[in-house]
């Protein structure tokens, strides 16, 4: 397998690389920022790409935020972006449920294990839901709950989908309810299955870990609608009309971002070393997922 | 493979089966009771076995209760039992940590993801711990927590073990802390890895599901100290001096109880159909785990 090209400090190589593409898909966490820390020269790089006529799409697996929430985060960090340039796994899941799964109402209700970002995107597609940020579920499970979940009196007969995402308020009660719906035959979807979440220069449990109790309990994986699921790539291609040959995926994580680009048969993939994976994971023989090129950090594209 | 013998209604078969053994190891949930519902004739069966000189051991993977808690549950349901006859996965884990792992103090502290049963058994073996039922961890994670976990200021440098069990108060904060300890190199143990918990005639997420986020996030399994781990069988044999050839494991779950007995080379295994698995799971060809005999419910042993 070809070794990835190292572009940091290689002015000519950078020029040549950028010239190959009309569109850049960016992962956000670990690429543009880590938590609330903006990486150096990120606005400049995006500005430079825009000035050269490139289409930018911000593709994120972070399901806690809606596209509108993401826009606020971009504004706060001083990164110029439009709501329509943001494509999140919550939005991807909402589109899948409303347009592809198309369950007949009223049996199309979704039980959400996740935060308000998922709720906002479901609302944008007019998909009814329960759970999510419902304050009545943010408490300890009681003996009465066990009985009411077991006999179904606490469950909503219209729930046909369990959608699992990153939930900072996960608890046993919500897991027990979600598991009961799955046992009753609900479809099992996940916004994404990232095992970890880069934050504050460290790693925390990701959406895939938060939803892991459901996978373990029911004994099967969820259908994931985030990277590297190609359902998300198809939706991006449909919405932004990008030419895959002339599109580059930029990310920090090999098994989501880079794999997403490779499986999507994009013209290129670029890894940054400011997130989950490092050079050691891509250099040498026998590495399972390798980008076309890599830089130490996104700002290095300024040359 | 030999088909299991059906003993319900077979008076002679029951006599012959019971005569073969000096000791009976009983799983509890799904065998003696379900939640707070005692199955019919359970006290009578235990009394009958005792009267015939059989050693009884109650082997449970439920890590939320200590042996003393279990004794209370037996008393409440009217089942005659002694504390010393109870052998739980929490006790098994405590013994493993104190006597086999034997980390040098003060680096032998345990971060507990679980309830007071685990804490009580760790105390009985003088193992220091943090986490568990600590009320200061029963809350939402804050931005300050992310920072303090990331920079280590919220972590205890003496923690050398993460012990994961069934925690009805699991939350993101505790998962994030446990994951941080694992990333720092803590040993990863689990009281047990049952995916589900039978309760109120239904199923809820079990200890293996509650701990699944840690497995997913760190990318490796915990060492389990409950059934079917043979570490537990070795401890039972050591404590009760049972002759494995003359010992029978009684349980409702094939992949924990029955497998535990088969792998432990016990003289016999008996399945009851009042819990997780049913006849369909053991009859016919190609079933991976099959008991020597089965009854519809434990009370059927009264003939």
XYZ file of C-alpha atoms in Angstrom:
606
model
C 0.000 0.000 0.000
C 1.261 3.513 -0.822
C 2.591 5.479 2.127
C 0.673 8.681 2.931
C 2.241 11.932 1.775
C 3.448 14.242 4.558
C 2.464 17.799 3.612
C 3.571 19.860 6.642
C 6.222 22.298 5.421
C 5.882 21.100 1.808
C 4.564 24.257 0.096
C 4.503 22.781 -3.394
C 2.917 19.558 -2.199
C 0.177 21.499 -0.416
C -0.594 23.557 -3.537
C -0.775 20.475 -5.696
C -2.995 18.682 -3.163
C -5.471 21.563 -2.770
C -5.687 22.066 -6.529
C -6.973 18.527 -6.986
C -10.260 19.200 -5.182
C -13.421 21.262 -5.558
C -14.857 20.328 -2.168
C -13.499 19.590 1.282
C -15.453 17.676 3.898
C -14.200 18.518 7.377
C -14.555 16.606 10.579
C -14.755 19.174 13.406
C -13.716 17.835 16.852
C -10.016 17.064 16.751
C -9.567 18.874 13.418
C -10.817 22.446 13.829
C -10.926 22.421 17.616
C -10.687 20.282 20.725
C -13.531 21.105 23.086
C -13.461 24.897 23.294
C -9.872 25.230 22.101
C -9.555 26.424 18.507
C -6.472 25.057 16.742
C -4.050 27.656 15.270
C -4.757 29.200 11.842
C -8.011 27.280 11.314
C -10.044 30.367 10.212
C -7.214 31.311 7.866
C -7.161 27.871 6.234
C -10.935 27.888 5.704
C -10.766 31.431 4.351
C -7.975 30.464 1.964
C -9.957 27.477 0.660
C -13.098 29.573 0.195
C -11.115 32.260 -1.631
C -10.015 29.537 -4.043
C -13.644 28.596 -4.684
C -13.772 25.385 -2.687
C -17.081 24.080 -1.318
C -16.741 23.397 2.419
C -18.900 20.927 4.350
C -18.520 20.359 8.075
C -19.337 16.718 8.690
C -19.616 15.838 12.333
C -20.539 12.741 14.272
C -21.217 14.804 17.391
C -24.894 14.151 17.903
C -25.356 16.436 20.898
C -25.554 19.491 18.666
C -27.983 20.421 15.908
C -26.772 22.238 12.805
C -27.939 25.503 14.391
C -26.011 24.684 17.600
C -22.952 23.999 15.497
C -23.279 27.338 13.766
C -23.205 28.977 17.198
C -20.065 27.077 18.083
C -18.412 28.215 14.842
C -19.415 31.809 15.584
C -18.122 31.643 19.136
C -14.739 30.325 18.020
C -14.556 32.864 15.193
C -14.820 30.383 12.339
C -16.818 31.658 9.359
C -19.465 29.058 8.429
C -23.090 28.805 7.281
C -25.746 26.562 8.867
C -26.209 24.868 5.509
C -22.554 23.886 5.399
C -22.967 21.816 8.552
C -23.926 18.167 8.247
C -24.230 16.309 11.552
C -25.022 12.720 12.434
C -28.253 13.807 14.141
C -29.424 15.427 10.914
C -28.327 12.362 8.979
C -30.355 10.143 11.352
C -33.415 12.394 11.132
C -33.316 12.260 7.334
C -32.925 8.487 7.389
C -35.929 8.054 9.690
C -38.211 10.461 7.860
C -37.288 9.815 4.239
C -35.860 6.295 4.045
C -37.326 4.327 6.961
C -40.673 6.140 6.489
C -42.601 4.233 9.155
C -46.379 4.757 8.884
C -47.638 7.296 11.468
C -48.386 7.089 14.339
C -45.977 4.133 14.686
C -43.046 6.317 13.662
C -42.265 7.718 17.091
C -38.609 7.680 18.138
C -37.266 7.001 21.632
C -34.159 9.185 21.878
C -31.121 8.343 23.981
C -29.337 11.622 23.491
C -29.315 15.383 23.832
C -31.213 18.309 22.325
C -29.276 18.263 19.065
C -31.011 15.055 18.093
C -34.392 16.442 19.138
C -33.909 19.592 17.058
C -33.040 17.631 13.932
C -35.958 15.217 14.405
C -38.219 18.258 14.734
C -36.769 19.710 11.538
C -37.958 16.558 9.760
C -41.289 16.427 11.666
C -40.440 13.123 13.326
C -42.245 12.651 16.699
C -40.097 11.538 19.612
C -40.042 10.780 23.343
C -37.152 10.457 25.798
C -34.183 12.663 24.948
C -33.961 15.593 27.330
C -37.319 14.832 29.014
C -36.639 15.935 32.613
C -38.983 13.254 33.984
C -36.430 10.633 32.904
C -33.445 12.325 34.531
C -33.735 10.440 37.798
C -32.994 7.124 39.494
C -35.007 4.064 38.539
C -37.556 2.965 41.166
C -39.131 -0.439 41.905
C -42.352 0.966 40.385
C -40.444 1.772 37.186
C -39.223 -1.812 36.890
C -42.823 -3.028 37.128
C -44.200 -0.385 34.751
C -41.510 -1.049 32.164
C -42.009 -4.798 32.482
C -45.796 -4.640 32.043
C -45.524 -1.996 29.323
C -47.611 0.642 31.100
C -44.655 3.041 31.063
C -44.015 2.481 27.357
C -45.471 4.335 24.368
C -47.071 1.922 21.890
C -46.225 4.229 18.996
C -42.473 3.979 19.439
C -41.029 2.157 16.443
C -37.421 3.358 16.604
C -34.743 3.655 19.272
C -32.159 6.268 18.261
C -28.987 6.171 20.322
C -26.513 9.042 20.379
C -24.201 10.801 22.780
C -26.115 11.376 26.010
C -24.340 13.133 28.862
C -27.410 12.386 31.001
C -27.522 8.657 30.350
C -28.909 6.666 33.265
C -30.235 3.220 34.061
C -33.871 4.290 33.703
C -33.378 5.486 30.114
C -31.340 2.407 29.214
C -34.029 0.144 30.693
C -36.774 1.885 28.690
C -34.768 1.843 25.448
C -33.984 -1.846 25.964
C -37.696 -2.584 26.512
C -38.560 -0.914 23.187
C -35.853 -2.900 21.414
C -37.203 -6.118 22.940
C -40.626 -5.163 21.566
C -39.135 -4.954 18.104
C -38.227 -1.286 17.644
C -35.686 -0.467 14.931
C -32.252 0.175 16.449
C -30.439 3.207 15.026
C -27.430 5.171 16.218
C -26.387 8.660 15.194
C -22.822 7.353 15.256
C -20.756 4.734 17.022
C -17.555 6.582 17.915
C -16.107 4.848 20.943
C -14.481 7.989 22.326
C -15.013 11.750 22.367
C -11.954 14.034 22.223
C -12.404 16.799 24.780
C -10.165 19.010 26.919
C -7.073 17.379 25.334
C -8.205 13.975 26.568
C -10.707 11.299 25.662
C -14.130 10.610 27.090
C -16.755 7.973 26.349
C -18.285 8.618 22.901
C -21.742 7.935 21.480
C -20.813 4.353 20.661
C -19.855 3.785 24.276
C -22.955 5.475 25.690
C -25.112 3.215 23.497
C -23.018 0.091 24.160
C -25.318 -1.140 26.978
C -28.156 -1.445 24.462
C -25.976 -3.312 21.982
C -24.793 -5.686 24.705
C -28.270 -6.209 26.185
C -30.125 -6.819 22.896
C -27.222 -8.673 21.308
C -27.014 -6.795 18.010
C -25.433 -3.620 16.641
C -27.380 -0.480 15.809
C -27.516 0.817 12.253
C -25.200 3.822 12.436
C -26.060 6.970 10.473
C -22.807 8.854 11.095
C -19.327 8.397 9.696
C -18.187 5.977 8.384
C -21.714 4.905 7.342
C -22.122 5.471 3.626
C -25.752 6.444 4.239
C -24.266 9.726 5.440
C -22.048 10.089 2.352
C -25.002 9.492 0.061
C -26.969 12.197 1.855
C -24.054 14.645 1.593
C -23.612 13.943 -2.105
C -27.347 14.438 -2.660
C -27.519 17.669 -0.755
C -24.302 19.384 -1.866
C -23.999 17.851 -5.364
C -20.308 17.241 -4.854
C -18.223 15.290 -7.370
C -16.669 12.498 -5.295
C -13.556 12.395 -7.493
C -12.940 16.059 -6.688
C -13.778 15.841 -2.991
C -11.391 15.415 -0.060
C -12.280 14.209 3.424
C -10.274 15.839 6.226
C -10.259 14.175 9.625
C -8.346 13.048 12.688
C -9.802 9.562 13.087
C -8.874 6.685 10.825
C -11.753 4.329 11.561
C -14.410 6.977 11.033
C -13.197 9.976 8.994
C -10.576 8.450 6.755
C -12.458 5.179 6.286
C -15.541 7.257 5.455
C -13.651 8.982 2.653
C -12.029 5.817 1.331
C -15.242 3.778 1.328
C -17.038 6.713 -0.266
C -14.473 6.594 -3.098
C -13.554 10.242 -2.638
C -10.667 11.689 -4.644
C -8.617 12.169 -1.489
C -8.292 11.907 2.267
C -6.222 14.109 4.562
C -5.419 13.245 8.160
C -4.520 15.777 10.838
C -2.604 14.685 13.929
C -4.424 16.904 16.425
C -7.016 14.323 17.458
C -7.433 10.614 18.008
C -4.840 9.060 15.708
C -1.151 9.804 15.260
C 1.544 9.222 12.625
C 2.407 5.882 14.215
C -1.043 4.627 13.251
C -0.492 5.222 9.520
C 3.231 4.839 8.845
C 4.887 1.500 8.114
C 3.495 -1.737 6.775
C 0.178 -3.412 7.464
C -1.845 -0.398 8.598
C -5.495 -1.125 7.829
C -6.641 2.427 7.050
C -4.248 4.992 5.551
C -5.023 8.504 4.266
C -3.666 9.863 0.986
C -1.858 12.640 2.868
C -1.380 14.008 6.367
C -0.325 17.166 8.203
C 0.566 17.743 11.836
C -2.292 20.197 12.133
C -4.797 21.784 9.791
C -3.055 25.176 10.077
C -0.054 23.676 8.290
C -2.016 24.032 5.046
C -1.184 27.766 5.240
C 2.337 26.662 4.304
C -24.454 -34.712 21.972
C -26.734 -36.389 24.551
C -30.141 -34.784 24.960
C -30.852 -33.391 28.435
C -33.058 -35.493 30.697
C -36.476 -33.987 31.498
C -37.165 -34.611 35.188
C -40.480 -32.806 35.757
C -43.015 -35.492 36.793
C -40.363 -38.236 36.706
C -40.235 -39.285 40.390
C -37.715 -42.073 39.895
C -35.518 -39.911 37.666
C -35.494 -37.143 40.277
C -34.491 -39.577 43.053
C -31.688 -41.007 40.965
C -30.466 -37.537 39.999
C -30.425 -36.168 43.541
C -28.667 -39.276 44.893
C -25.709 -38.645 42.600
C -24.652 -35.447 44.358
C -23.343 -34.296 47.727
C -23.543 -30.585 46.902
C -25.805 -28.310 44.910
C -24.735 -24.893 43.665
C -27.748 -22.689 43.056
C -28.099 -19.628 40.932
C -30.697 -17.368 42.623
C -32.421 -14.879 40.262
C -34.538 -16.862 37.829
C -34.151 -20.078 39.848
C -35.331 -19.389 43.402
C -37.101 -16.145 42.635
C -37.696 -13.437 40.059
C -37.317 -10.022 41.635
C -39.421 -10.224 44.783
C -41.524 -13.150 43.561
C -40.588 -16.463 45.181
C -41.165 -19.466 42.907
C -43.473 -22.208 44.267
C -42.092 -24.885 46.634
C -38.564 -23.441 46.689
C -38.211 -23.586 50.507
C -39.513 -27.149 50.441
C -36.958 -28.244 47.856
C -34.070 -26.700 49.787
C -35.352 -28.267 53.007
C -35.638 -31.667 51.333
C -32.057 -31.431 50.032
C -30.717 -30.370 53.414
C -32.583 -33.196 55.108
C -30.755 -35.581 52.804
C -27.416 -34.126 53.889
C -26.641 -32.068 50.795
C -24.327 -29.044 50.991
C -26.063 -25.997 49.470
C -24.233 -23.011 48.006
C -26.044 -20.008 46.553
C -23.881 -18.712 43.724
C -25.023 -15.405 42.354
C -23.720 -12.975 39.779
C -25.865 -10.176 41.195
C -23.207 -7.748 42.340
C -25.547 -5.185 43.871
C -25.908 -7.258 47.029
C -23.330 -8.397 49.568
C -23.606 -11.837 51.148
C -25.260 -10.196 54.159
C -27.756 -8.412 51.866
C -28.517 -11.736 50.249
C -29.150 -13.357 53.617
C -31.737 -10.624 54.257
C -33.397 -11.362 50.928
C -33.537 -15.076 51.769
C -35.064 -14.258 55.160
C -37.637 -11.925 53.646
C -38.755 -14.522 51.124
C -38.815 -17.238 53.786
C -35.935 -19.283 52.386
C -33.743 -20.874 55.072
C -30.063 -20.020 54.353
C -26.848 -19.042 56.132
C -24.621 -16.099 55.155
C -21.761 -18.535 54.659
C -23.739 -20.467 52.071
C -23.946 -17.400 49.852
C -21.214 -16.806 47.281
C -21.664 -13.671 45.166
C -19.683 -12.165 42.319
C -18.836 -9.142 44.460
C -17.280 -11.405 47.081
C -15.494 -13.320 44.346
C -14.091 -10.046 42.972
C -13.027 -8.839 46.417
C -11.166 -12.096 47.054
C -9.490 -11.888 43.650
C -8.311 -8.327 44.278
C -7.072 -8.899 47.819
C -5.591 -12.385 47.566
C -4.667 -12.958 43.928
C -4.043 -9.542 42.383
C -2.423 -8.344 45.651
C -1.395 -4.899 44.430
C 1.094 -3.214 46.769
C -0.625 -0.596 48.998
C -1.420 2.233 48.621
C -1.713 1.537 44.855
C -4.407 -1.064 45.475
C -7.359 1.277 45.576
C -10.397 0.271 43.531
C -12.711 2.569 41.565
C -16.127 0.954 41.837
C -18.833 1.219 39.198
C -21.554 -0.438 41.219
C -23.696 -0.528 44.310
C -23.164 -1.093 48.035
C -22.887 -4.879 47.713
C -19.515 -4.467 46.046
C -18.405 -1.947 48.648
C -19.375 -4.257 51.531
C -17.422 -7.169 50.097
C -14.350 -5.008 49.377
C -14.526 -3.838 53.000
C -14.734 -7.443 54.182
C -11.374 -8.001 52.466
C -9.935 -4.641 53.594
C -9.602 -3.360 50.030
C -9.760 0.471 49.806
C -12.096 1.920 47.216
C -13.578 5.111 45.773
C -16.619 5.696 43.580
C -19.430 3.217 44.150
C -22.283 4.830 46.039
C -20.381 8.093 46.685
C -23.206 10.667 46.539
C -20.849 13.326 45.133
C -20.709 11.314 41.884
C -24.476 10.970 41.532
C -24.893 14.057 39.394
C -24.506 15.440 35.884
C -21.027 15.987 34.470
C -19.968 19.653 34.247
C -17.468 21.432 31.977
C -15.207 21.701 35.057
C -15.385 17.924 35.487
C -14.208 17.374 31.899
C -11.187 19.579 32.586
C -10.459 18.034 35.999
C -10.706 14.487 34.664
C -8.557 15.393 31.656
C -5.787 16.990 33.749
C -6.019 14.293 36.412
C -6.839 16.633 39.298
C -10.123 14.813 39.899
C -8.458 11.398 39.870
C -6.949 9.453 42.764
C -3.350 8.438 42.018
C -3.718 5.333 44.152
C -6.430 3.753 42.010
C -4.989 0.624 40.395
C -8.208 -1.235 39.608
C -11.550 -0.418 37.982
C -14.218 -2.880 39.145
C -17.389 -2.790 37.076
C -20.637 -4.317 38.286
C -24.339 -3.671 38.140
C -24.903 0.018 38.904
C -28.463 1.328 38.930
C -26.973 4.811 39.356
C -24.626 4.668 36.383
C -24.058 8.061 34.783
C -21.708 9.772 32.344
C -19.567 11.266 35.115
C -18.772 7.866 36.629
C -18.143 6.333 33.201
C -15.802 9.201 32.305
C -13.827 8.779 35.532
C -13.617 4.998 35.188
C -12.471 5.376 31.581
C -9.783 7.854 32.653
C -8.427 5.335 35.187
C -8.390 2.613 32.545
C -6.514 4.914 30.161
C -3.950 5.467 32.941
C -3.398 1.727 33.108
C -5.731 0.516 35.851
C -6.607 -3.207 35.848
C -10.075 -3.781 34.407
C -12.217 -6.228 36.373
C -15.924 -6.986 36.324
C -17.970 -8.739 38.976
C -19.789 -10.431 36.106
C -20.737 -9.779 32.510
C -24.386 -10.874 32.313
C -25.971 -8.901 29.517
C -29.435 -8.891 31.097
C -31.043 -8.939 34.527
C -34.302 -10.880 34.973
C -36.676 -8.732 37.011
C -40.459 -8.317 37.333
C -40.969 -11.122 34.771
C -39.014 -9.151 32.189
C -35.418 -8.356 31.343
C -33.368 -5.288 32.143
C -29.785 -4.288 31.357
C -27.391 -6.454 33.376
C -23.928 -5.796 34.783
C -22.280 -6.622 31.482
C -24.435 -4.015 29.774
C -23.853 -1.347 32.416
C -20.090 -1.864 32.020
C -20.238 -2.087 28.213
C -19.368 1.621 27.717
C -15.999 1.006 29.370
C -15.338 -2.060 27.232
C -16.232 -0.139 24.073
C -14.273 2.983 25.038
C -11.052 1.228 26.118
C -11.328 -1.452 23.446
C -10.823 -4.531 25.618
C -12.926 -6.824 27.809
C -12.797 -6.810 31.592
C -11.644 -9.874 33.496
C -14.914 -11.224 34.867
C -14.984 -12.750 38.357
C -18.550 -14.086 38.259
C -20.050 -17.062 36.454
C -18.941 -18.562 34.116
C -15.414 -17.479 35.150
C -13.599 -20.463 36.605
C -11.868 -18.140 39.066
C -15.208 -18.210 40.869
C -15.425 -22.008 40.748
C -11.904 -22.332 42.162
C -12.840 -20.037 45.026
C -16.018 -22.004 45.738
C -14.129 -25.294 45.720
C -11.503 -23.840 48.056
C -14.015 -22.449 50.488
C -16.603 -25.258 50.591
C -14.289 -28.219 49.892
C -16.802 -29.684 47.475
C -15.976 -32.739 45.346
C -16.647 -31.536 41.793
C -17.683 -35.034 40.666
C -20.419 -35.005 43.301
C -21.548 -31.431 42.739
C -24.442 -30.176 40.613
C -24.913 -26.642 39.295
C -28.543 -25.494 39.125
C -29.352 -22.467 36.980
C -31.615 -20.795 34.445
C -29.010 -19.361 32.122
C -27.026 -21.494 29.693
C -24.163 -19.130 28.951
C -23.424 -18.408 32.600
C -24.813 -21.067 34.971
C -24.746 -24.205 32.879
C -21.519 -23.286 31.115
C -20.031 -22.561 34.537
C -20.858 -26.095 35.673
C -19.684 -27.762 32.474
C -16.400 -25.866 32.293
C -15.879 -26.545 35.998
C -16.202 -30.285 35.265
C -18.965 -30.735 37.804
C -20.745 -34.083 38.047
C -23.978 -32.558 36.812
C -25.937 -29.525 35.658
C -29.650 -28.870 36.047
C -31.536 -26.187 34.172
C -34.790 -24.625 35.338
C -37.093 -22.932 32.809
C -38.201 -20.056 35.057
C -35.577 -17.587 33.901
C -33.612 -16.559 30.832
C -33.479 -19.732 28.747
C -36.231 -22.132 27.695
C -36.509 -25.721 26.445
C -36.177 -24.513 22.866
C -32.627 -23.400 23.667
C -31.488 -26.897 24.674
C -33.549 -29.390 22.684
C -32.629 -30.571 19.200
C -29.305 -30.669 17.420
C -26.452 -28.190 17.438
C -27.175 -26.437 20.740
C -23.879 -25.083 22.053
C -24.531 -25.474 25.791
C -26.784 -28.243 27.129
C -27.431 -29.241 30.755
C -27.478 -32.860 31.942
C -31.096 -32.462 33.040
C -33.875 -29.891 33.243
C -37.157 -29.204 35.033
C -39.867 -26.651 34.326
C -39.282 -25.102 37.727
C -37.197 -25.915 40.776
C -40.316 -26.896 42.762
C -40.752 -29.862 40.406
C -37.966 -31.592 42.344
C -40.569 -32.238 45.067
C -42.014 -34.805 42.637
